[in-house]
Amino acid sequence: MLMQELDEISHWVRTQAVPRLVTGTEPPEPALPTRYEIAVGHQDERRAMSMGSTTSAADRQIQRLGAAVVRTDLVDLIDQVDGSPSDQQIAAWLAQLTDEEVLDRMSRLTVTHTYDPGVMLHNVEVLEGLRDEALGFVRC
C-alpha cells in the first residue's frame, strides 16, 4: 500500500505540481519523465529529459518481483522440454536477461484453463524456442 500511495503522490507532483509551479500554466505535454540519467553531463538537458523513462519506481518494483517469479517458473518449464540444458544453465541464461526480456518471453506463452490442443501446441513450440535460446547461450 505504501508503494502505491507514494507512486500516486510522485505522479501528481511530476505531472501537476512541478509543471504548474515552473510555468504558471497548465502542465505541458508530454509530462516530465519519472527519471533520467543524471550520472553523466548532457549537451542538451531538455533532450536528455525527453528521453527519460516514464516507468515509475513502483512499476519497476512490480516488474522486478514478477520477473523473479517468472525466472523460477521458466527454469522449471524449459527443463521439462527434451534436449534442454541443465536447470543451472537455464537459470544462468535467464539471469543475464533483463527483467523486461524475461517478462516478454513469459508473455509468449498462452494461458489455458481448459485443454485446448491448439494452445498446448503453441506453448510447446514457444518452450522449444526458449530451450533453443538457452542452448545458444550455453554454447557461447
Tab-separated table of N, CA and C in Angstrom:
chain	number	residue	atom	x	y	z
A	1	MET	N	0.815	-1.197	0.000
A	1	MET	CA	0.000	0.000	0.000
A	1	MET	C	0.862	1.266	0.000
A	2	LEU	N	1.950	1.217	0.756
A	2	LEU	CA	2.812	2.391	0.831
A	2	LEU	C	3.384	2.729	-0.542
A	3	MET	N	3.842	1.706	-1.267
A	3	MET	CA	4.396	1.941	-2.609
A	3	MET	C	3.342	2.576	-3.512
A	4	GLN	N	2.113	2.095	-3.428
A	4	GLN	CA	1.020	2.627	-4.243
A	4	GLN	C	0.778	4.098	-3.919
A	5	GLU	N	0.727	4.425	-2.645
A	5	GLU	CA	0.491	5.807	-2.219
A	5	GLU	C	1.631	6.723	-2.673
A	6	LEU	N	2.853	6.274	-2.465
A	6	LEU	CA	3.998	7.083	-2.879
A	6	LEU	C	4.031	7.268	-4.394
A	7	ASP	N	3.646	6.229	-5.130
A	7	ASP	CA	3.598	6.323	-6.587
A	7	ASP	C	2.575	7.362	-7.022
A	8	GLU	N	1.418	7.366	-6.397
A	8	GLU	CA	0.375	8.342	-6.744
A	8	GLU	C	0.818	9.767	-6.412
A	9	ILE	N	1.467	9.935	-5.269
A	9	ILE	CA	1.955	11.263	-4.886
A	9	ILE	C	3.030	11.738	-5.865
A	10	SER	N	3.984	10.865	-6.176
A	10	SER	CA	5.062	11.272	-7.090
A	10	SER	C	4.509	11.570	-8.483
A	11	HIS	N	3.499	10.819	-8.911
A	11	HIS	CA	2.881	11.070	-10.214
A	11	HIS	C	2.233	12.456	-10.231
A	12	TRP	N	1.503	12.795	-9.169
A	12	TRP	CA	0.856	14.102	-9.091
A	12	TRP	C	1.890	15.227	-9.070
A	13	VAL	N	2.935	15.060	-8.277
A	13	VAL	CA	3.977	16.087	-8.201
A	13	VAL	C	4.639	16.269	-9.560
A	14	ARG	N	4.934	15.144	-10.238
A	14	ARG	CA	5.631	15.203	-11.532
A	14	ARG	C	4.753	15.747	-12.649
A	15	THR	N	3.474	15.388	-12.650
A	15	THR	CA	2.619	15.773	-13.771
A	15	THR	C	1.807	17.041	-13.527
A	16	GLN	N	1.614	17.425	-12.261
A	16	GLN	CA	0.777	18.588	-11.972
A	16	GLN	C	1.521	19.693	-11.213
A	17	ALA	N	2.039	19.369	-10.034
A	17	ALA	CA	2.589	20.406	-9.153
A	17	ALA	C	3.807	21.116	-9.741
A	18	VAL	N	4.855	20.367	-10.049
A	18	VAL	CA	6.094	20.994	-10.539
A	18	VAL	C	5.866	21.742	-11.848
A	19	PRO	N	5.208	21.140	-12.839
A	19	PRO	CA	4.992	21.906	-14.081
A	19	PRO	C	4.194	23.193	-13.861
A	20	ARG	N	3.190	23.174	-12.989
A	20	ARG	CA	2.403	24.389	-12.715
A	20	ARG	C	3.248	25.430	-11.981
A	21	LEU	N	4.074	24.987	-11.035
A	21	LEU	CA	4.933	25.929	-10.310
A	21	LEU	C	5.956	26.574	-11.233
A	22	VAL	N	6.508	25.804	-12.153
A	22	VAL	CA	7.545	26.321	-13.038
A	22	VAL	C	6.965	27.223	-14.125
A	23	THR	N	5.861	26.776	-14.748
A	23	THR	CA	5.323	27.524	-15.885
A	23	THR	C	4.210	28.495	-15.514
A	24	GLY	N	3.519	28.240	-14.406
A	24	GLY	CA	2.397	29.093	-14.028
A	24	GLY	C	1.155	28.859	-14.867
A	25	THR	N	1.185	27.802	-15.691
A	25	THR	CA	0.040	27.487	-16.558
A	25	THR	C	-0.278	25.999	-16.446
A	26	GLU	N	-1.165	25.562	-17.308
A	26	GLU	CA	-1.486	24.135	-17.366
A	26	GLU	C	-0.221	23.337	-17.668
A	27	PRO	N	-0.116	22.126	-17.123
A	27	PRO	CA	1.076	21.308	-17.373
A	27	PRO	C	1.270	21.018	-18.860
A	28	PRO	N	2.503	21.122	-19.324
A	28	PRO	CA	2.779	20.854	-20.745
A	28	PRO	C	2.731	19.352	-21.030
A	29	GLU	N	2.604	19.018	-22.290
A	29	GLU	CA	2.683	17.625	-22.746
A	29	GLU	C	3.952	17.481	-23.546
A	30	PRO	N	4.653	16.422	-23.471
A	30	PRO	CA	4.434	15.290	-22.573
A	30	PRO	C	4.873	15.636	-21.152
A	31	ALA	N	4.415	14.827	-20.216
A	31	ALA	CA	4.747	15.036	-18.812
A	31	ALA	C	6.228	14.798	-18.571
A	32	LEU	N	6.728	15.334	-17.475
A	32	LEU	CA	8.121	15.092	-17.100
A	32	LEU	C	8.338	13.594	-16.894
A	33	PRO	N	9.509	13.089	-17.263
A	33	PRO	CA	9.780	11.662	-17.038
A	33	PRO	C	9.942	11.377	-15.546
A	34	THR	N	9.756	10.129	-15.171
A	34	THR	CA	9.943	9.771	-13.765
A	34	THR	C	11.411	9.778	-13.391
A	35	ARG	N	12.257	9.522	-14.349
A	35	ARG	CA	13.702	9.575	-14.101
A	35	ARG	C	14.437	9.707	-15.421
A	36	TYR	N	15.664	10.232	-15.347
A	36	TYR	CA	16.553	10.261	-16.500
A	36	TYR	C	17.983	10.248	-15.984
A	37	GLU	N	18.898	9.959	-16.861
A	37	GLU	CA	20.303	9.755	-16.495
A	37	GLU	C	20.919	11.060	-16.007
A	38	ILE	N	21.342	11.085	-14.744
A	38	ILE	CA	21.980	12.285	-14.197
A	38	ILE	C	23.448	12.032	-13.850
A	39	ALA	N	23.914	10.806	-14.067
A	39	ALA	CA	25.293	10.472	-13.725
A	39	ALA	C	26.283	11.012	-14.757
A	40	VAL	N	25.777	11.446	-15.896
A	40	VAL	CA	26.643	12.000	-16.941
A	40	VAL	C	26.126	13.381	-17.327
A	41	GLY	N	27.030	14.198	-17.851
A	41	GLY	CA	26.617	15.513	-18.324
A	41	GLY	C	25.916	15.401	-19.670
A	42	HIS	N	25.036	16.334	-19.952
A	42	HIS	CA	24.298	16.327	-21.213
A	42	HIS	C	24.520	17.665	-21.924
A	43	GLN	N	24.704	17.612	-23.240
A	43	GLN	CA	24.800	18.833	-24.038
A	43	GLN	C	23.445	19.538	-24.089
A	44	ASP	N	22.390	18.743	-24.171
A	44	ASP	CA	21.029	19.280	-24.269
A	44	ASP	C	20.180	18.636	-23.173
A	45	GLU	N	19.996	19.367	-22.090
A	45	GLU	CA	19.268	18.835	-20.938
A	45	GLU	C	17.810	18.524	-21.279
A	46	ARG	N	17.194	19.353	-22.099
A	46	ARG	CA	15.800	19.100	-22.494
A	46	ARG	C	15.685	17.788	-23.273
A	47	ARG	N	16.601	17.567	-24.160
A	47	ARG	CA	16.589	16.320	-24.946
A	47	ARG	C	16.815	15.125	-24.026
A	48	ALA	N	17.727	15.249	-23.079
A	48	ALA	CA	18.004	14.164	-22.139
A	48	ALA	C	16.755	13.839	-21.323
A	49	MET	N	16.057	14.872	-20.887
A	49	MET	CA	14.836	14.644	-20.115
A	49	MET	C	13.752	13.999	-20.965
A	50	SER	N	13.642	14.419	-22.216
A	50	SER	CA	12.599	13.850	-23.077
A	50	SER	C	12.851	12.378	-23.364
A	51	MET	N	14.089	11.944	-23.235
A	51	MET	CA	14.425	10.545	-23.465
A	51	MET	C	14.380	9.734	-22.168
A	52	GLY	N	14.009	10.386	-21.068
A	52	GLY	CA	13.948	9.714	-19.776
A	52	GLY	C	12.836	8.687	-19.713
A	53	SER	N	12.883	7.874	-18.697
A	53	SER	CA	11.914	6.795	-18.509
A	53	SER	C	10.625	7.322	-17.893
A	54	THR	N	9.508	6.774	-18.328
A	54	THR	CA	8.219	7.122	-17.730
A	54	THR	C	7.726	6.015	-16.812
A	55	THR	N	8.564	5.008	-16.576
A	55	THR	CA	8.201	3.907	-15.678
A	55	THR	C	8.534	4.321	-14.247
A	56	SER	N	7.533	4.310	-13.399
A	56	SER	CA	7.737	4.740	-12.015
A	56	SER	C	8.497	3.682	-11.214
A	57	ALA	N	8.987	4.090	-10.062
A	57	ALA	CA	9.704	3.158	-9.180
A	57	ALA	C	8.788	2.028	-8.734
A	58	ALA	N	7.528	2.342	-8.476
A	58	ALA	CA	6.575	1.300	-8.066
A	58	ALA	C	6.379	0.286	-9.193
A	59	ASP	N	6.254	0.770	-10.418
A	59	ASP	CA	6.102	-0.140	-11.555
A	59	ASP	C	7.359	-0.977	-11.766
A	60	ARG	N	8.527	-0.361	-11.603
A	60	ARG	CA	9.782	-1.114	-11.738
A	60	ARG	C	9.887	-2.193	-10.664
A	61	GLN	N	9.431	-1.886	-9.443
A	61	GLN	CA	9.469	-2.882	-8.368
A	61	GLN	C	8.534	-4.051	-8.681
A	62	ILE	N	7.339	-3.750	-9.157
A	62	ILE	CA	6.402	-4.812	-9.543
A	62	ILE	C	7.010	-5.658	-10.657
A	63	GLN	N	7.657	-4.993	-11.602
A	63	GLN	CA	8.312	-5.700	-12.702
A	63	GLN	C	9.429	-6.607	-12.183
A	64	ARG	N	10.241	-6.109	-11.257
A	64	ARG	CA	11.333	-6.912	-10.683
A	64	ARG	C	10.801	-8.148	-9.970
A	65	LEU	N	9.765	-7.950	-9.157
A	65	LEU	CA	9.184	-9.081	-8.432
A	65	LEU	C	8.584	-10.102	-9.393
A	66	GLY	N	7.866	-9.622	-10.398
A	66	GLY	CA	7.285	-10.514	-11.391
A	66	GLY	C	8.349	-11.275	-12.156
A	67	ALA	N	9.413	-10.596	-12.539
A	67	ALA	CA	10.494	-11.245	-13.285
A	67	ALA	C	11.194	-12.296	-12.432
A	68	ALA	N	11.335	-12.053	-11.137
A	68	ALA	CA	11.976	-13.038	-10.252
A	68	ALA	C	11.156	-14.318	-10.209
A	69	VAL	N	9.840	-14.175	-10.114
A	69	VAL	CA	8.971	-15.354	-10.103
A	69	VAL	C	9.014	-16.055	-11.448
A	70	VAL	N	8.965	-15.276	-12.516
A	70	VAL	CA	8.968	-15.849	-13.869
A	70	VAL	C	10.268	-16.600	-14.140
A	71	ARG	N	11.397	-16.071	-13.669
A	71	ARG	CA	12.665	-16.777	-13.871
A	71	ARG	C	12.598	-18.186	-13.286
A	72	THR	N	12.072	-18.309	-12.083
A	72	THR	CA	11.948	-19.617	-11.436
A	72	THR	C	11.008	-20.521	-12.226
A	73	ASP	N	9.859	-19.965	-12.619
A	73	ASP	CA	8.883	-20.760	-13.365
A	73	ASP	C	9.426	-21.211	-14.715
A	74	LEU	N	10.134	-20.317	-15.413
A	74	LEU	CA	10.674	-20.688	-16.724
A	74	LEU	C	11.742	-21.774	-16.615
A	75	VAL	N	12.544	-21.725	-15.558
A	75	VAL	CA	13.531	-22.796	-15.374
A	75	VAL	C	12.808	-24.136	-15.320
A	76	ASP	N	11.755	-24.205	-14.529
A	76	ASP	CA	11.000	-25.459	-14.392
A	76	ASP	C	10.345	-25.870	-15.705
A	77	LEU	N	9.771	-24.933	-16.428
A	77	LEU	CA	9.082	-25.256	-17.679
A	77	LEU	C	10.051	-25.693	-18.775
A	78	ILE	N	11.121	-24.929	-18.951
A	78	ILE	CA	12.079	-25.248	-20.015
A	78	ILE	C	12.803	-26.551	-19.706
A	79	ASP	N	13.066	-26.811	-18.437
A	79	ASP	CA	13.764	-28.034	-18.027
A	79	ASP	C	12.990	-29.291	-18.429
A	80	GLN	N	11.684	-29.183	-18.604
A	80	GLN	CA	10.853	-30.333	-18.972
A	80	GLN	C	10.889	-30.642	-20.467
A	81	VAL	N	11.427	-29.732	-21.273
A	81	VAL	CA	11.486	-29.935	-22.721
A	81	VAL	C	12.685	-30.821	-23.044
A	82	ASP	N	12.461	-31.823	-23.904
A	82	ASP	CA	13.542	-32.733	-24.297
A	82	ASP	C	14.718	-31.958	-24.886
A	83	GLY	N	15.908	-32.350	-24.500
A	83	GLY	CA	17.124	-31.745	-25.024
A	83	GLY	C	17.501	-30.439	-24.363
A	84	SER	N	16.869	-30.120	-23.248
A	84	SER	CA	17.170	-28.859	-22.561
A	84	SER	C	18.501	-28.939	-21.820
A	85	PRO	N	19.160	-27.788	-21.679
A	85	PRO	CA	20.354	-27.778	-20.837
A	85	PRO	C	19.945	-27.987	-19.372
A	86	SER	N	20.913	-28.058	-18.500
A	86	SER	CA	20.605	-28.262	-17.081
A	86	SER	C	19.853	-27.065	-16.518
A	87	ASP	N	19.193	-27.286	-15.409
A	87	ASP	CA	18.443	-26.189	-14.808
A	87	ASP	C	19.369	-25.053	-14.372
A	88	GLN	N	20.603	-25.361	-13.989
A	88	GLN	CA	21.566	-24.308	-13.629
A	88	GLN	C	21.933	-23.472	-14.856
A	89	GLN	N	22.064	-24.133	-16.008
A	89	GLN	CA	22.387	-23.402	-17.232
A	89	GLN	C	21.207	-22.542	-17.684
A	90	ILE	N	20.005	-23.069	-17.548
A	90	ILE	CA	18.816	-22.287	-17.889
A	90	ILE	C	18.729	-21.078	-16.967
A	91	ALA	N	18.957	-21.288	-15.680
A	91	ALA	CA	18.914	-20.186	-14.711
A	91	ALA	C	19.975	-19.136	-15.035
A	92	ALA	N	21.161	-19.564	-15.457
A	92	ALA	CA	22.225	-18.623	-15.824
A	92	ALA	C	21.827	-17.806	-17.052
A	93	TRP	N	21.193	-18.460	-18.021
A	93	TRP	CA	20.721	-17.756	-19.214
A	93	TRP	C	19.681	-16.712	-18.826
A	94	LEU	N	18.711	-17.105	-18.005
A	94	LEU	CA	17.661	-16.175	-17.594
A	94	LEU	C	18.217	-15.037	-16.734
A	95	ALA	N	19.236	-15.324	-15.944
A	95	ALA	CA	19.818	-14.298	-15.067
A	95	ALA	C	20.473	-13.176	-15.863
A	96	GLN	N	21.000	-13.486	-17.043
A	96	GLN	CA	21.670	-12.446	-17.820
A	96	GLN	C	20.695	-11.620	-18.659
A	97	LEU	N	19.436	-12.033	-18.712
A	97	LEU	CA	18.414	-11.259	-19.413
A	97	LEU	C	17.881	-10.160	-18.493
A	98	THR	N	17.429	-9.067	-19.088
A	98	THR	CA	16.805	-8.009	-18.285
A	98	THR	C	15.428	-8.478	-17.828
A	99	ASP	N	14.886	-7.799	-16.841
A	99	ASP	CA	13.544	-8.134	-16.365
A	99	ASP	C	12.531	-8.045	-17.509
A	100	GLU	N	12.655	-7.018	-18.339
A	100	GLU	CA	11.730	-6.851	-19.467
A	100	GLU	C	11.838	-8.015	-20.432
A	101	GLU	N	13.056	-8.469	-20.705
A	101	GLU	CA	13.251	-9.587	-21.636
A	101	GLU	C	12.650	-10.879	-21.079
A	102	VAL	N	12.810	-11.093	-19.778
A	102	VAL	CA	12.245	-12.292	-19.146
A	102	VAL	C	10.723	-12.253	-19.216
A	103	LEU	N	10.142	-11.117	-18.879
A	103	LEU	CA	8.680	-10.989	-18.908
A	103	LEU	C	8.147	-11.125	-20.333
A	104	ASP	N	8.901	-10.628	-21.298
A	104	ASP	CA	8.499	-10.774	-22.700
A	104	ASP	C	8.461	-12.245	-23.103
A	105	ARG	N	9.462	-12.991	-22.696
A	105	ARG	CA	9.492	-14.420	-23.039
A	105	ARG	C	8.336	-15.178	-22.393
A	106	MET	N	8.014	-14.830	-21.154
A	106	MET	CA	6.902	-15.495	-20.484
A	106	MET	C	5.575	-15.134	-21.151
A	107	SER	N	5.477	-13.910	-21.643
A	107	SER	CA	4.224	-13.469	-22.265
A	107	SER	C	3.940	-14.191	-23.580
A	108	ARG	N	4.943	-14.849	-24.134
A	108	ARG	CA	4.735	-15.619	-25.365
A	108	ARG	C	3.883	-16.860	-25.116
A	109	LEU	N	3.877	-17.318	-23.866
A	109	LEU	CA	3.054	-18.487	-23.517
A	109	LEU	C	1.601	-18.052	-23.349
A	110	THR	N	0.691	-18.933	-23.754
A	110	THR	CA	-0.726	-18.638	-23.656
A	110	THR	C	-1.335	-19.426	-22.512
A	111	VAL	N	-2.073	-18.725	-21.664
A	111	VAL	CA	-2.736	-19.371	-20.537
A	111	VAL	C	-3.977	-20.086	-21.049
A	112	THR	N	-4.192	-21.300	-20.555
A	112	THR	CA	-5.403	-22.025	-20.903
A	112	THR	C	-5.984	-22.645	-19.639
A	113	HIS	N	-7.291	-22.516	-19.502
A	113	HIS	CA	-7.959	-23.080	-18.336
A	113	HIS	C	-8.630	-24.400	-18.677
A	114	THR	N	-8.675	-24.695	-19.943
A	114	THR	CA	-9.210	-25.977	-20.408
A	114	THR	C	-8.195	-26.563	-21.366
A	115	TYR	N	-8.336	-27.826	-21.627
A	115	TYR	CA	-7.409	-28.456	-22.565
A	115	TYR	C	-7.778	-28.016	-23.971
A	116	ASP	N	-6.946	-27.179	-24.547
A	116	ASP	CA	-7.128	-26.714	-25.917
A	116	ASP	C	-5.893	-27.148	-26.690
A	117	PRO	N	-6.041	-28.127	-27.592
A	117	PRO	CA	-4.877	-28.653	-28.314
A	117	PRO	C	-4.077	-27.573	-29.040
A	118	GLY	N	-4.760	-26.580	-29.602
A	118	GLY	CA	-4.046	-25.510	-30.314
A	118	GLY	C	-3.165	-24.701	-29.390
A	119	VAL	N	-3.679	-24.388	-28.224
A	119	VAL	CA	-2.913	-23.619	-27.238
A	119	VAL	C	-1.757	-24.462	-26.716
A	120	MET	N	-2.029	-25.733	-26.458
A	120	MET	CA	-0.970	-26.614	-25.955
A	120	MET	C	0.172	-26.725	-26.965
A	121	LEU	N	-0.149	-26.893	-28.250
A	121	LEU	CA	0.885	-26.974	-29.285
A	121	LEU	C	1.658	-25.653	-29.390
A	122	HIS	N	0.937	-24.556	-29.293
A	122	HIS	CA	1.599	-23.245	-29.326
A	122	HIS	C	2.605	-23.134	-28.181
A	123	ASN	N	2.186	-23.500	-26.978
A	123	ASN	CA	3.070	-23.399	-25.817
A	123	ASN	C	4.275	-24.324	-25.928
A	124	VAL	N	4.080	-25.517	-26.501
A	124	VAL	CA	5.212	-26.430	-26.714
A	124	VAL	C	6.210	-25.785	-27.666
A	125	GLU	N	5.719	-25.167	-28.742
A	125	GLU	CA	6.614	-24.500	-29.695
A	125	GLU	C	7.367	-23.349	-29.029
A	126	VAL	N	6.674	-22.576	-28.206
A	126	VAL	CA	7.323	-21.471	-27.502
A	126	VAL	C	8.406	-22.006	-26.572
A	127	LEU	N	8.090	-23.043	-25.815
A	127	LEU	CA	9.076	-23.615	-24.887
A	127	LEU	C	10.267	-24.202	-25.631
A	128	GLU	N	10.027	-24.804	-26.786
A	128	GLU	CA	11.154	-25.320	-27.586
A	128	GLU	C	12.030	-24.166	-28.076
A	129	GLY	N	11.405	-23.062	-28.445
A	129	GLY	CA	12.176	-21.887	-28.849
A	129	GLY	C	13.003	-21.333	-27.703
A	130	LEU	N	12.424	-21.307	-26.512
A	130	LEU	CA	13.161	-20.842	-25.335
A	130	LEU	C	14.298	-21.794	-24.999
A	131	ARG	N	14.039	-23.092	-25.142
A	131	ARG	CA	15.103	-24.080	-24.931
A	131	ARG	C	16.255	-23.817	-25.893
A	132	ASP	N	15.917	-23.538	-27.161
A	132	ASP	CA	16.950	-23.272	-28.158
A	132	ASP	C	17.740	-22.005	-27.830
A	133	GLU	N	17.051	-20.977	-27.303
A	133	GLU	CA	17.770	-19.771	-26.880
A	133	GLU	C	18.742	-20.095	-25.744
A	134	ALA	N	18.280	-20.890	-24.794
A	134	ALA	CA	19.135	-21.270	-23.664
A	134	ALA	C	20.325	-22.094	-24.145
A	135	LEU	N	20.080	-23.003	-25.083
A	135	LEU	CA	21.187	-23.794	-25.644
A	135	LEU	C	22.197	-22.915	-26.365
A	136	GLY	N	21.706	-21.921	-27.105
A	136	GLY	CA	22.604	-20.976	-27.772
A	136	GLY	C	23.461	-20.207	-26.777
A	137	PHE	N	22.886	-19.842	-25.648
A	137	PHE	CA	23.638	-19.158	-24.602
A	137	PHE	C	24.705	-20.071	-24.015
A	138	VAL	N	24.347	-21.337	-23.777
A	138	VAL	CA	25.280	-22.296	-23.176
A	138	VAL	C	26.460	-22.536	-24.098
A	139	ARG	N	26.217	-22.574	-25.391
A	139	ARG	CA	27.285	-22.856	-26.372
A	139	ARG	C	28.294	-21.719	-26.494
A	140	CYS	N	27.887	-20.491	-26.161
A	140	CYS	CA	28.786	-19.342	-26.300
A	140	CYS	C	29.846	-19.276	-25.250
